[in-house]
Tab-separated table of C-alpha atoms in Angstrom:
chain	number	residue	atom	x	y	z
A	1	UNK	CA	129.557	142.797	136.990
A	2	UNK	CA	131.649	140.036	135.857
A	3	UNK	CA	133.300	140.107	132.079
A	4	UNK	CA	133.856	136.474	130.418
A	5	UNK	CA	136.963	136.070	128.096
A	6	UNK	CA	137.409	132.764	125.637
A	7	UNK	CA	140.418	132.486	124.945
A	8	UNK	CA	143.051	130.231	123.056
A	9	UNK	CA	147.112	130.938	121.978
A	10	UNK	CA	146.119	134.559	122.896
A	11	UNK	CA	149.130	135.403	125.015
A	12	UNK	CA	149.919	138.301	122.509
A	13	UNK	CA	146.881	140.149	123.438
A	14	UNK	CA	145.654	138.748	126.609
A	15	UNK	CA	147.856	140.801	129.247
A	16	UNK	CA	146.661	143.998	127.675
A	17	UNK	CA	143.058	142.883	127.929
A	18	UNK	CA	142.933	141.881	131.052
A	19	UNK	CA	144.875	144.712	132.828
A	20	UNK	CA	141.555	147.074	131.069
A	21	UNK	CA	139.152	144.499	133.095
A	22	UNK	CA	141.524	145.491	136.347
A	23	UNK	CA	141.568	149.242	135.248
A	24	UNK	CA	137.593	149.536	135.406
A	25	UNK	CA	136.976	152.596	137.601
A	26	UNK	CA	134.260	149.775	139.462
A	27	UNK	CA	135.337	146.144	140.574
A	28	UNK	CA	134.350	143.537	138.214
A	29	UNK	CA	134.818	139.826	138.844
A	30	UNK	CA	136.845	138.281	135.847
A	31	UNK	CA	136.385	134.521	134.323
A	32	UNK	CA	139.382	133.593	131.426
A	33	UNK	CA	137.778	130.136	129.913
A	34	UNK	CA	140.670	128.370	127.991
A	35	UNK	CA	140.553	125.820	125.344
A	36	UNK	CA	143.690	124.295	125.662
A	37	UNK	CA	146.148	127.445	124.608
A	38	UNK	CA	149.877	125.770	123.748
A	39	UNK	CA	151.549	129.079	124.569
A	40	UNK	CA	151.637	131.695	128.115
A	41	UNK	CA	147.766	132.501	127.702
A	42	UNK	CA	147.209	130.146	131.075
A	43	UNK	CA	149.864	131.888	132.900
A	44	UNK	CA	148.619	135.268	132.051
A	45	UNK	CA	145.255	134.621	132.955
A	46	UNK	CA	145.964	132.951	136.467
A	47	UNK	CA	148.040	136.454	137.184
A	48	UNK	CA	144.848	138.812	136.648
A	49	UNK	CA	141.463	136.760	136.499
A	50	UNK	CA	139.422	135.433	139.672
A	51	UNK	CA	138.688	132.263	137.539
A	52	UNK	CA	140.234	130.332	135.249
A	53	UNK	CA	138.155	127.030	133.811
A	54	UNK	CA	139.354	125.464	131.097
A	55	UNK	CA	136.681	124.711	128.178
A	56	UNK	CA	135.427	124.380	124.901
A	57	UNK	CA	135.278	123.366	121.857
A	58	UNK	CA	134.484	126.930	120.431
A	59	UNK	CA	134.181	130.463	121.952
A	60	UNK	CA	129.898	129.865	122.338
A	61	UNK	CA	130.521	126.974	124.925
A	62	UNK	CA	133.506	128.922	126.480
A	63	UNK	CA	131.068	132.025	127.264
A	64	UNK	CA	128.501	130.216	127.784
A	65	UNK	CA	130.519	127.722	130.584
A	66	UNK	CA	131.719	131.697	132.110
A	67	UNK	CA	128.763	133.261	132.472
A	68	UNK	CA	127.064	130.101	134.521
A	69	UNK	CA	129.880	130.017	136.198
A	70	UNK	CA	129.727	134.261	136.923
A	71	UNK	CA	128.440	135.775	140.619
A	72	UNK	CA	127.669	139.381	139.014
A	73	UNK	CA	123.941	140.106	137.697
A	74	UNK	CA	125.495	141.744	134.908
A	75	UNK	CA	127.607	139.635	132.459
A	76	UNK	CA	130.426	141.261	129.987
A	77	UNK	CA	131.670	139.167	126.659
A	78	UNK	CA	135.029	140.502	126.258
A	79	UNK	CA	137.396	139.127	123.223
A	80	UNK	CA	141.268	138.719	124.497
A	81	UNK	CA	142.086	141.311	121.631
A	82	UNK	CA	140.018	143.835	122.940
A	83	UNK	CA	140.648	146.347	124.971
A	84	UNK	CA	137.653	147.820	127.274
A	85	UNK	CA	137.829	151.669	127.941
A	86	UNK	CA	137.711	152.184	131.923
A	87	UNK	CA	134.338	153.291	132.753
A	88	UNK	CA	132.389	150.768	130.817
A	89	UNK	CA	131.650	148.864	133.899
A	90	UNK	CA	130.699	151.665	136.126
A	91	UNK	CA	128.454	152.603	133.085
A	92	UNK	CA	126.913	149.151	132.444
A	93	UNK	CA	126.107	148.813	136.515
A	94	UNK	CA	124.266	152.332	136.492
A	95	UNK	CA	122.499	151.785	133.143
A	96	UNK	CA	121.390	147.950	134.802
A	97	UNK	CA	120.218	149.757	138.107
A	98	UNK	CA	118.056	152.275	136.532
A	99	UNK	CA	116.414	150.585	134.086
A	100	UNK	CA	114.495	147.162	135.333
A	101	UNK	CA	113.500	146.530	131.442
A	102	UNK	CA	116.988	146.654	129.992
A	103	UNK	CA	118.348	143.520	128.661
A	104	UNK	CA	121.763	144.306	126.612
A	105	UNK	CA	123.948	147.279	126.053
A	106	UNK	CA	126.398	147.670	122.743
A	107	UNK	CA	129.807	149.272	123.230
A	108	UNK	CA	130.921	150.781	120.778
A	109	UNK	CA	134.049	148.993	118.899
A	110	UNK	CA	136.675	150.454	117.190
A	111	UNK	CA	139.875	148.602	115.804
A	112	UNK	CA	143.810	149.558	115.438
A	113	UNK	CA	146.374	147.481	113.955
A	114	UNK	CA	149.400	147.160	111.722
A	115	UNK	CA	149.683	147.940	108.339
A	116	UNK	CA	147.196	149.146	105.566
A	117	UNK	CA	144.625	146.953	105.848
A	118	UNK	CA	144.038	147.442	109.635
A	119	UNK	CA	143.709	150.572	109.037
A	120	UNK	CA	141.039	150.223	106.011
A	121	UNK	CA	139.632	147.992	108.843
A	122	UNK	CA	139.675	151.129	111.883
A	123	UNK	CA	137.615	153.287	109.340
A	124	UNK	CA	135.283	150.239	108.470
A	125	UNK	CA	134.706	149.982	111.863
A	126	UNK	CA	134.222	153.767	112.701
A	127	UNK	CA	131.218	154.031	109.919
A	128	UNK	CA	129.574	151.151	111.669
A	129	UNK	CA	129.324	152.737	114.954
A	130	UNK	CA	125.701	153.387	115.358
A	131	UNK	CA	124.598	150.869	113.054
A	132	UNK	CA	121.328	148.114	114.426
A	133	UNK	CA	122.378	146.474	111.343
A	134	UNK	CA	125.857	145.898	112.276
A	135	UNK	CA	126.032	146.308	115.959
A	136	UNK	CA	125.802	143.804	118.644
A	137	UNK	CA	125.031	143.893	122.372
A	138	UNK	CA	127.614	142.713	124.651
A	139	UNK	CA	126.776	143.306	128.116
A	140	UNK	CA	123.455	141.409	128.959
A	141	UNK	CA	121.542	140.843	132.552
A	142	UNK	CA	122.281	137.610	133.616
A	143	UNK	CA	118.677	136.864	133.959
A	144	UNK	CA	117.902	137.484	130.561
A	145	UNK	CA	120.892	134.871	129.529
A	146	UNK	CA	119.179	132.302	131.319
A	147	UNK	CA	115.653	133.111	129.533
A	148	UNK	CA	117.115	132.615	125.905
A	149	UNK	CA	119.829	130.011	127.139
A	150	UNK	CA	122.822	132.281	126.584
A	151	UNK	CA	124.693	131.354	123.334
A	152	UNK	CA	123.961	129.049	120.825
A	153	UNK	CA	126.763	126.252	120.626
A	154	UNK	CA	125.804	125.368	117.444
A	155	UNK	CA	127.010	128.517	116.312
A	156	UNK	CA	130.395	129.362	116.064
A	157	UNK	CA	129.927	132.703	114.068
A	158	UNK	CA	127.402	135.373	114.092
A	159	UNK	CA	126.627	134.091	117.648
A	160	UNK	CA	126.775	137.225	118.586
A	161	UNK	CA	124.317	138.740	116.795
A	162	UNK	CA	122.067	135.883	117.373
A	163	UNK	CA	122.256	136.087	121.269
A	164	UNK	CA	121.710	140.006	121.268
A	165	UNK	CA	118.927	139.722	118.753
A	166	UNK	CA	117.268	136.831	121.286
A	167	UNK	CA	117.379	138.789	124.023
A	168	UNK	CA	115.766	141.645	122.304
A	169	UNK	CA	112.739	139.214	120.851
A	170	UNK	CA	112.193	138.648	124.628
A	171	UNK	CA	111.060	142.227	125.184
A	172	UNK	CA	113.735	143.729	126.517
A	173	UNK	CA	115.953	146.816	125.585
A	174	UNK	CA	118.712	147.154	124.230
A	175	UNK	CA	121.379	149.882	125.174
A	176	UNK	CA	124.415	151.281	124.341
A	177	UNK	CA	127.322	152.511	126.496
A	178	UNK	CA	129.219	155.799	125.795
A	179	UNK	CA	132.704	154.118	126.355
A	180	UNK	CA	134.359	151.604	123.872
A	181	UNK	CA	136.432	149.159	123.432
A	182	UNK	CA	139.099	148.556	120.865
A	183	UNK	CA	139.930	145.546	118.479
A	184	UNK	CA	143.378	144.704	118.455
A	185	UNK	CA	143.665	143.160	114.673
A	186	UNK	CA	147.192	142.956	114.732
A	187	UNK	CA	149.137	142.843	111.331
A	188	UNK	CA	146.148	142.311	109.078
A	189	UNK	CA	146.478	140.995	106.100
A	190	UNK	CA	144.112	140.155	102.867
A	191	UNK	CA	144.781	136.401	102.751
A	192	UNK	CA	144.141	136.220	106.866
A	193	UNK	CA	140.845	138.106	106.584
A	194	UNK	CA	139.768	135.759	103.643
A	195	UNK	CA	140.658	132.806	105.746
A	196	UNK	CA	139.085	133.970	108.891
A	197	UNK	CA	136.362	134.687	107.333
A	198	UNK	CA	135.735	131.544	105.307
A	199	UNK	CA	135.626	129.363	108.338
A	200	UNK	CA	132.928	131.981	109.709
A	201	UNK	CA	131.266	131.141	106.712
A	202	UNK	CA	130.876	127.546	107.485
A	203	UNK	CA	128.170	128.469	109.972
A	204	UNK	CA	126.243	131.302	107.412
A	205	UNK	CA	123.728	128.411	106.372
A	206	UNK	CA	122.668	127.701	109.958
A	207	UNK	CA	122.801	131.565	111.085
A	208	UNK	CA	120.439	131.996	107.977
A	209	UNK	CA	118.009	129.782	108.901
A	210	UNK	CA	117.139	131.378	112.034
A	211	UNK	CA	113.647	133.680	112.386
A	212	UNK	CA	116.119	136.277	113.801
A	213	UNK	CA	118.994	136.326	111.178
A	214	UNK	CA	120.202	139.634	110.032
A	215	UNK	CA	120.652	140.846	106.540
A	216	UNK	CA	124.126	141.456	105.221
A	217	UNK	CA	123.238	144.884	103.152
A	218	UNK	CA	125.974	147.633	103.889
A	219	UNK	CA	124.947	150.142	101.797
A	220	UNK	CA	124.860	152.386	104.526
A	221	UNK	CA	127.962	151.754	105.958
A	222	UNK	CA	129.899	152.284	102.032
A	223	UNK	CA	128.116	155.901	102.543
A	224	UNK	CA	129.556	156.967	105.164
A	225	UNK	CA	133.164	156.274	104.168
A	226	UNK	CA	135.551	158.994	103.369
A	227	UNK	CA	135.741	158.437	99.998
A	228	UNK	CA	136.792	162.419	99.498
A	229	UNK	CA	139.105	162.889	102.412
A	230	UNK	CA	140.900	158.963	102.192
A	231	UNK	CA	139.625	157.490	98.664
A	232	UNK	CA	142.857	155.249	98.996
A	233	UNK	CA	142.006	153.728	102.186
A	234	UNK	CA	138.067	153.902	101.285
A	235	UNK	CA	139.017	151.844	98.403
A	236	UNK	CA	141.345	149.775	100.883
A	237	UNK	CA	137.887	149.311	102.547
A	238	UNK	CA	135.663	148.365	99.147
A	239	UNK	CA	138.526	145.815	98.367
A	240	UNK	CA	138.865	144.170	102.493
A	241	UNK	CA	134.911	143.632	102.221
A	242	UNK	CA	135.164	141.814	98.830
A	243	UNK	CA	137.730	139.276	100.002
A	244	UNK	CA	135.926	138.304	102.902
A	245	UNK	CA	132.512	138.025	101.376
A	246	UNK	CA	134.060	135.573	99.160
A	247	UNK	CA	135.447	134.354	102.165
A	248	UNK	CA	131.879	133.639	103.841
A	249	UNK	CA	130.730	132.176	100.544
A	250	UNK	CA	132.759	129.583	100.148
A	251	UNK	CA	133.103	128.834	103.517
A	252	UNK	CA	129.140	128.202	103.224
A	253	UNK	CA	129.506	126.022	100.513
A	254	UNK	CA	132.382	124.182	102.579
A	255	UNK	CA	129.745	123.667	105.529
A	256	UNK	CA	127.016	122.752	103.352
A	257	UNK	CA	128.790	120.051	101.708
A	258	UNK	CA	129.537	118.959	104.913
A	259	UNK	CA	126.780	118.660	106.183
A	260	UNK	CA	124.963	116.905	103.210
């Protein structure tokens, strides 16, 4: 298997990352595509990846340059905050080998951080686990990146989505691992998540438009927080997912006008 990782001024979170790629209780090959990091992220990645190629302009050209660069069959999209639980690999390479009609696999993500609002974000997060709606595959056969192209350059949010829910339009299944990974959010704040996700939003419009774009209902998800046992930080929740759907919808507006 090899695992691609985009990465760019992610020395804080890199190191940890990659040493969970080297912990993997199976050898994987690891790629580290740069665009043009300003701080230690090249320095860390030449000390634990096979390959490091420098590219960009956004994270969909960065996988997309790893995985066509990758030897495995099996290709990993692993975020340098995340860190991947040790037998994901081993997991992926069995699930691969015994089933000739699987495509993707989810693992399951859950988050940590700093502060109240990462942790409003860890129980967000938990009540999504199991969700179609909300999940997203990212282990894929390599074959089946090269039938649907692998990612979509012209997206530089909800790419993810859009490549998983590609491969699955081809026919193929979609799994899930039992062994997660974790989000490293860092010190979250409202104001970051609003800003992150406003330049997400520039890309809604285009994500919208395509035959396999997802709905953004959560009324699911707002069910299954624990609004008896934490009402504070299920509030915490109700308020995160406010600010960054305003976020998204003026960062729609923002690409629309741009565009017109």
């Amino acid at each position: 298997m090899t695992v691609v990782v985009p990465t760019r001024d992610s020395a804080r979170t890199l190191e940890r990352c990659l040493v969970s790629l080297r912990a993997q209780t199976v050898p994987v090959e690891v790629i580290v595509v740069d665009n043009a990091s300003a701080d230690g992220t090249p320095e860390i990645a030449a000390a634990y990846a096979d390959t490091v190629l420098a590219g960009g302009p956004e994270r969909s050209a960065q996988r997309n340059l790893g995985w066509r660069a990758a030897s495995g069959d099996v290709v990993a999209f692993v975020d340098s905050d995340m860190v991947l639980s040790e037998g994901v690999a081993a997991e992926a390479a069995e699930a691969f080998g015994a089933d000739p009609g699987l495509g993707g696999l989810v693992i399951p993500e859950e988050s940590f951080g700093q502060g109240f609002w990462a942790r409003a974000r860890a129980v967000e997060k938990h009540a999504y686990l199991g969700d179609p709606a909300v999940e997203a595959a990212r282990i894929f056969r390599r074959t089946a990146l090269a039938d649907v192209g692998g990612y979509d350059e012209g997206l530089s949010a909800f790419e993810d989505w859009d490549l998983a829910d590609r491969v699955a339009a081809t026919g193929r299944a979609i799994g899930r691992t039992a062994s997660g990974v974790l989000h490293d959010e860092g010190r979250l704040t409202l104001r970051s998540a609003y800003r992150k996700r406003r330049y997400y939003g520039r890309w809604l419009p285009a994500y919208r438009a395509r035959p396999t774009a997802r709905s953004f209902g959560r009324g699911g998800t707002l069910r299954r927080l624990p609004l008896l046992s934490s009402p504070v930080v299920a509030a915490g929740v109700i308020v995160l997912k406010a600010t960054e759907t305003a976020g998204l919808l003026v960062g729609a507006r923002d690409g629309g006008r741009g565009r017109s």
